[in-house]
Amino acid sequence: MEADQIERVRDFNRYYTGRLGLLTDNYLGQDRPLGQARLLFEIGDGCDLRDLRARLALDSGYLSRLLRGLEDQGLVTVDVHPGDGRVRVARLTDAGHRERAELDDRSRDRIAGLLHGLTRDQRDQLIAAQNQVRRLLRLATVGIEHVPAAAEPARDCLRRYAAELDDRFPEGYDAANLTPPAEMTGEQLLAYEDGRPVGCGLWTHLETDVAEIRHLWIAPEARGLGLGRLLLQHLEDGASTDGVTTVRLGTHTALTEAISLYRRSGYHEIANYSESPYNQLAFEKAL
Amino acid sequence: MEADQIERVRDFNRYYTGRLGLLTDNYLGQDRPLGQARLLFEIGDGCDLRDLRARLALDSGYLSRLLRGLEDQGLVTVDVHPGDGRVRVARLTDAGHRERAELDDRSRDRIAGLLHGLTRDQRDQLIAAQNQVRRLLRLATVGIEHVPAAAEPARDCLRRYAAELDDRFPEGYDAANLTPPAEMTGEQLLAYEDGRPVGCGLWTHLETDVAEIRHLWIAPEARGLGLGRLLLQHLEDGASTDGVTTVRLGTHTALTEAISLYRRSGYHEIANYSESPYNQLAFEKAL
DNA sequence: CCGGTTCTCTGACTCCGGTCAGAGATGTGT
DNA sequence: ACACATCTCTGACCGGAGTCAGAGAACCGG
């Protein structure tokens, strides 16, 4: 890694931090303290205090006082949860909605004022560049971890994967085809973003030096980051260090992005090696 | 302006704000309060408290206390200014320099950790996109103002402009050739970034419907933003609303960026119309 | 030398964000 | 019905950020 690259990124961050005053005054600009303003935004249409605390990582006493403040201003009501008398539910009053909309408008106006100095093309360029920055930062912050095959978040990903296949395959997908934890001989990887699993993949032995990659899946909210390629790379690396020299995989013609990923990643099509009805195409790559 | 564009920019800002914790911990991560940490960075090698206050916009009492805190920790010394007994000068001790370097390292490590997940190419892409974002934001935040010809910041820009010409022209440049405020019949524009003038330009009548653009200059620190084009546009607009239909300008062969700006902006070369020795080339554009 | 100005420091405040411990009400499993 | 857990609220804190007014020292112009 070049020290130069680090400095450039830091430099940008400094610049952006300095500008954030201009950019993110969702909250400020009102006489309202920041904590309360955040709450105004976070209380959508009714919200358990329990959830609020978890989402904003607030102390229960602190949250209570913040809400009390908003209540005193008539922006929020706090009522007992209908189902559970211990829980309270916060809800914006009409005035609260107006207040929130006003904060929102203010923020929007600010950005509009900023963009006003640019031409339409320049605005588009700005947005494209911001998307690129975000895409790469998201990719950089995703963590890829080794997990036991039976790990709950991994099974969770596989369930979402199966549900998607069932949706996309004309013939549907039977979740019984998912690799059962017991049969796993290789590695199961999980990709996390901000603690939430956003992708999975596993490899398992076909022969001593031949592995099969299965169930490579990226959650919809994390697509377009290049995460599929990254996971695939990790899977190959893991298999390779385990002595595997050839990886194969099967896929379905409906999964066009996956197929193009495999081709881009150096896989070539081979004759089908599996009897699974979903594996309409087969690919192979020498490591 | 598209509401959509505004929302996208806001969305990016929200994302980036959320990530700033990861990105800008120059300051945090130490047990040191943020105010003190900022001071550690801002006190280069010796610095008048007066300047510090101005730069960081701090209350004098507050600054005093912050420095006292750093002094107690042996990171800073505050001495009387040699030339002026009222003024104090803050200086980092060796321990202060070490502390600062440590904060700096910590921040650098953090970024390095972030970039580690990216390939070299992706890092380059990230930096390029960040530069683009910054470039456009800077351009968007530059303010262009009408100022009286004799305004001090305007004369200041012209002096810097003259100094640069003197440096770049093989034959040097005689500042007496700058348009004196008294002879101005058109408009003088000044570009500001964060309150500092970063560019100037003026137009003045040659005939009732013909104007000459002069002294279009962008400060070195603001080059590459597209500001020259923006200023030129504003000058043309101003002249146009004043009834001008033709603008001319003269320039020097050494000013290659300017020449290319003029060509890109629709100017075509004409025969020289001025007796100024510095106007080796002449351009014209119909508005 | 004197009056006004500049610069710094001190003390006394105010908010806000955040933490902690415990009380009280409500739910849940046995 | 009981013990135990869950959820919220209250009171009592703390430290940091920031403001304000005024005192005191140093400078400057006349």
mmCIF file of C-alpha atoms in Angstrom, chain A residues 178-274:
data_model
loop_
_atom_site.group_PDB
_atom_site.id
_atom_site.type_symbol
_atom_site.label_atom_id
_atom_site.label_comp_id
_atom_site.label_asym_id
_atom_site.label_seq_id
_atom_site.Cartn_x
_atom_site.Cartn_y
_atom_site.Cartn_z
ATOM 1 C CA LEU A 178 -29.016 -26.564 0.004
ATOM 2 C CA THR A 179 -25.859 -28.187 1.265
ATOM 3 C CA PRO A 180 -26.590 -29.534 4.740
ATOM 4 C CA PRO A 181 -24.022 -28.470 7.340
ATOM 5 C CA ALA A 182 -23.160 -32.085 7.987
ATOM 6 C CA GLU A 183 -21.917 -32.705 4.458
ATOM 7 C CA MET A 184 -19.573 -29.744 4.393
ATOM 8 C CA THR A 185 -15.944 -30.639 4.038
ATOM 9 C CA GLY A 186 -14.552 -27.279 3.010
ATOM 10 C CA GLU A 187 -15.214 -23.774 4.206
ATOM 11 C CA GLN A 188 -18.202 -21.554 4.611
ATOM 12 C CA LEU A 189 -17.643 -17.826 4.235
ATOM 13 C CA LEU A 190 -19.895 -15.032 5.284
ATOM 14 C CA ALA A 191 -19.661 -11.375 4.289
ATOM 15 C CA TYR A 192 -20.686 -8.812 6.889
ATOM 16 C CA GLU A 193 -21.470 -5.158 6.483
ATOM 17 C CA ASP A 194 -21.973 -3.272 9.725
ATOM 18 C CA GLY A 195 -22.539 -6.542 11.493
ATOM 19 C CA ARG A 196 -25.254 -7.686 9.143
ATOM 20 C CA PRO A 197 -24.603 -10.663 6.884
ATOM 21 C CA VAL A 198 -24.781 -9.564 3.255
ATOM 22 C CA GLY A 199 -23.445 -12.531 1.389
ATOM 23 C CA CYS A 200 -22.292 -16.093 1.637
ATOM 24 C CA GLY A 201 -20.527 -18.800 -0.242
ATOM 25 C CA LEU A 202 -18.923 -22.135 0.448
ATOM 26 C CA TRP A 203 -16.653 -24.654 -1.103
ATOM 27 C CA THR A 204 -16.597 -28.335 -0.453
ATOM 28 C CA HIS A 205 -14.452 -31.179 -1.696
ATOM 29 C CA LEU A 206 -15.433 -33.217 -4.732
ATOM 30 C CA GLU A 207 -12.107 -35.030 -4.720
ATOM 31 C CA THR A 208 -8.950 -34.366 -2.730
ATOM 32 C CA ASP A 209 -7.735 -31.695 -5.114
ATOM 33 C CA VAL A 210 -11.035 -30.727 -6.673
ATOM 34 C CA ALA A 211 -13.507 -28.461 -4.930
ATOM 35 C CA GLU A 212 -16.952 -27.270 -5.783
ATOM 36 C CA ILE A 213 -18.115 -23.768 -5.013
ATOM 37 C CA ARG A 214 -21.732 -23.559 -3.969
ATOM 38 C CA HIS A 215 -24.325 -21.119 -2.837
ATOM 39 C CA LEU A 216 -22.412 -17.997 -3.717
ATOM 40 C CA TRP A 217 -24.910 -15.294 -3.005
ATOM 41 C CA ILE A 218 -24.900 -11.568 -2.384
ATOM 42 C CA ALA A 219 -27.795 -9.902 -0.615
ATOM 43 C CA PRO A 220 -29.641 -7.492 -2.888
ATOM 44 C CA GLU A 221 -28.698 -4.507 -0.721
ATOM 45 C CA ALA A 222 -25.016 -5.254 -1.282
ATOM 46 C CA ARG A 223 -25.022 -5.876 -5.011
ATOM 47 C CA GLY A 224 -22.978 -3.803 -7.350
ATOM 48 C CA LEU A 225 -20.110 -3.437 -4.911
ATOM 49 C CA GLY A 226 -17.929 -6.097 -6.434
ATOM 50 C CA LEU A 227 -18.560 -8.266 -3.439
ATOM 51 C CA GLY A 228 -19.319 -11.378 -5.469
ATOM 52 C CA ARG A 229 -15.908 -11.262 -6.993
ATOM 53 C CA LEU A 230 -14.323 -10.704 -3.613
ATOM 54 C CA LEU A 231 -16.116 -13.643 -2.026
ATOM 55 C CA LEU A 232 -15.242 -15.833 -4.957
ATOM 56 C CA GLN A 233 -11.616 -14.828 -4.604
ATOM 57 C CA HIS A 234 -11.642 -15.699 -0.918
ATOM 58 C CA LEU A 235 -13.235 -19.040 -1.602
ATOM 59 C CA GLU A 236 -10.620 -19.867 -4.206
ATOM 60 C CA ASP A 237 -7.822 -18.757 -1.911
ATOM 61 C CA GLY A 238 -9.162 -20.883 0.905
ATOM 62 C CA ALA A 239 -9.534 -23.931 -1.283
ATOM 63 C CA SER A 240 -6.119 -23.375 -2.777
ATOM 64 C CA THR A 241 -4.372 -23.297 0.586
ATOM 65 C CA ASP A 242 -6.205 -26.521 1.325
ATOM 66 C CA GLY A 243 -4.501 -28.189 -1.614
ATOM 67 C CA VAL A 244 -7.268 -27.781 -4.130
ATOM 68 C CA THR A 245 -6.084 -27.220 -7.675
ATOM 69 C CA THR A 246 -9.352 -27.235 -9.563
ATOM 70 C CA VAL A 247 -12.649 -25.643 -8.670
ATOM 71 C CA ARG A 248 -15.893 -26.361 -10.357
ATOM 72 C CA LEU A 249 -19.318 -24.951 -9.985
ATOM 73 C CA GLY A 250 -22.715 -25.387 -11.444
ATOM 74 C CA THR A 251 -25.260 -22.711 -12.079
ATOM 75 C CA HIS A 252 -28.599 -21.987 -13.640
ATOM 76 C CA THR A 253 -29.171 -20.113 -16.879
ATOM 77 C CA ALA A 254 -31.434 -17.689 -15.022
ATOM 78 C CA LEU A 255 -28.492 -16.408 -12.973
ATOM 79 C CA THR A 256 -26.984 -14.189 -15.608
ATOM 80 C CA GLU A 257 -24.927 -11.952 -13.297
ATOM 81 C CA ALA A 258 -23.386 -14.999 -11.676
ATOM 82 C CA ILE A 259 -22.503 -16.495 -15.037
ATOM 83 C CA SER A 260 -20.856 -13.325 -16.170
ATOM 84 C CA LEU A 261 -18.969 -13.121 -12.877
ATOM 85 C CA TYR A 262 -17.616 -16.619 -13.403
ATOM 86 C CA ARG A 263 -16.528 -15.836 -16.930
ATOM 87 C CA ARG A 264 -14.837 -12.602 -15.849
ATOM 88 C CA SER A 265 -13.091 -14.474 -13.075
ATOM 89 C CA GLY A 266 -11.399 -16.981 -15.364
ATOM 90 C CA TYR A 267 -13.880 -19.818 -15.342
ATOM 91 C CA HIS A 268 -14.616 -21.698 -18.512
ATOM 92 C CA GLU A 269 -17.607 -23.778 -19.285
ATOM 93 C CA ILE A 270 -17.310 -27.526 -19.016
ATOM 94 C CA ALA A 271 -19.663 -30.438 -19.464
ATOM 95 C CA ASN A 272 -22.143 -30.755 -16.680
ATOM 96 C CA TYR A 273 -20.730 -32.858 -13.879
ATOM 97 C CA SER A 274 -23.649 -32.869 -11.494
#
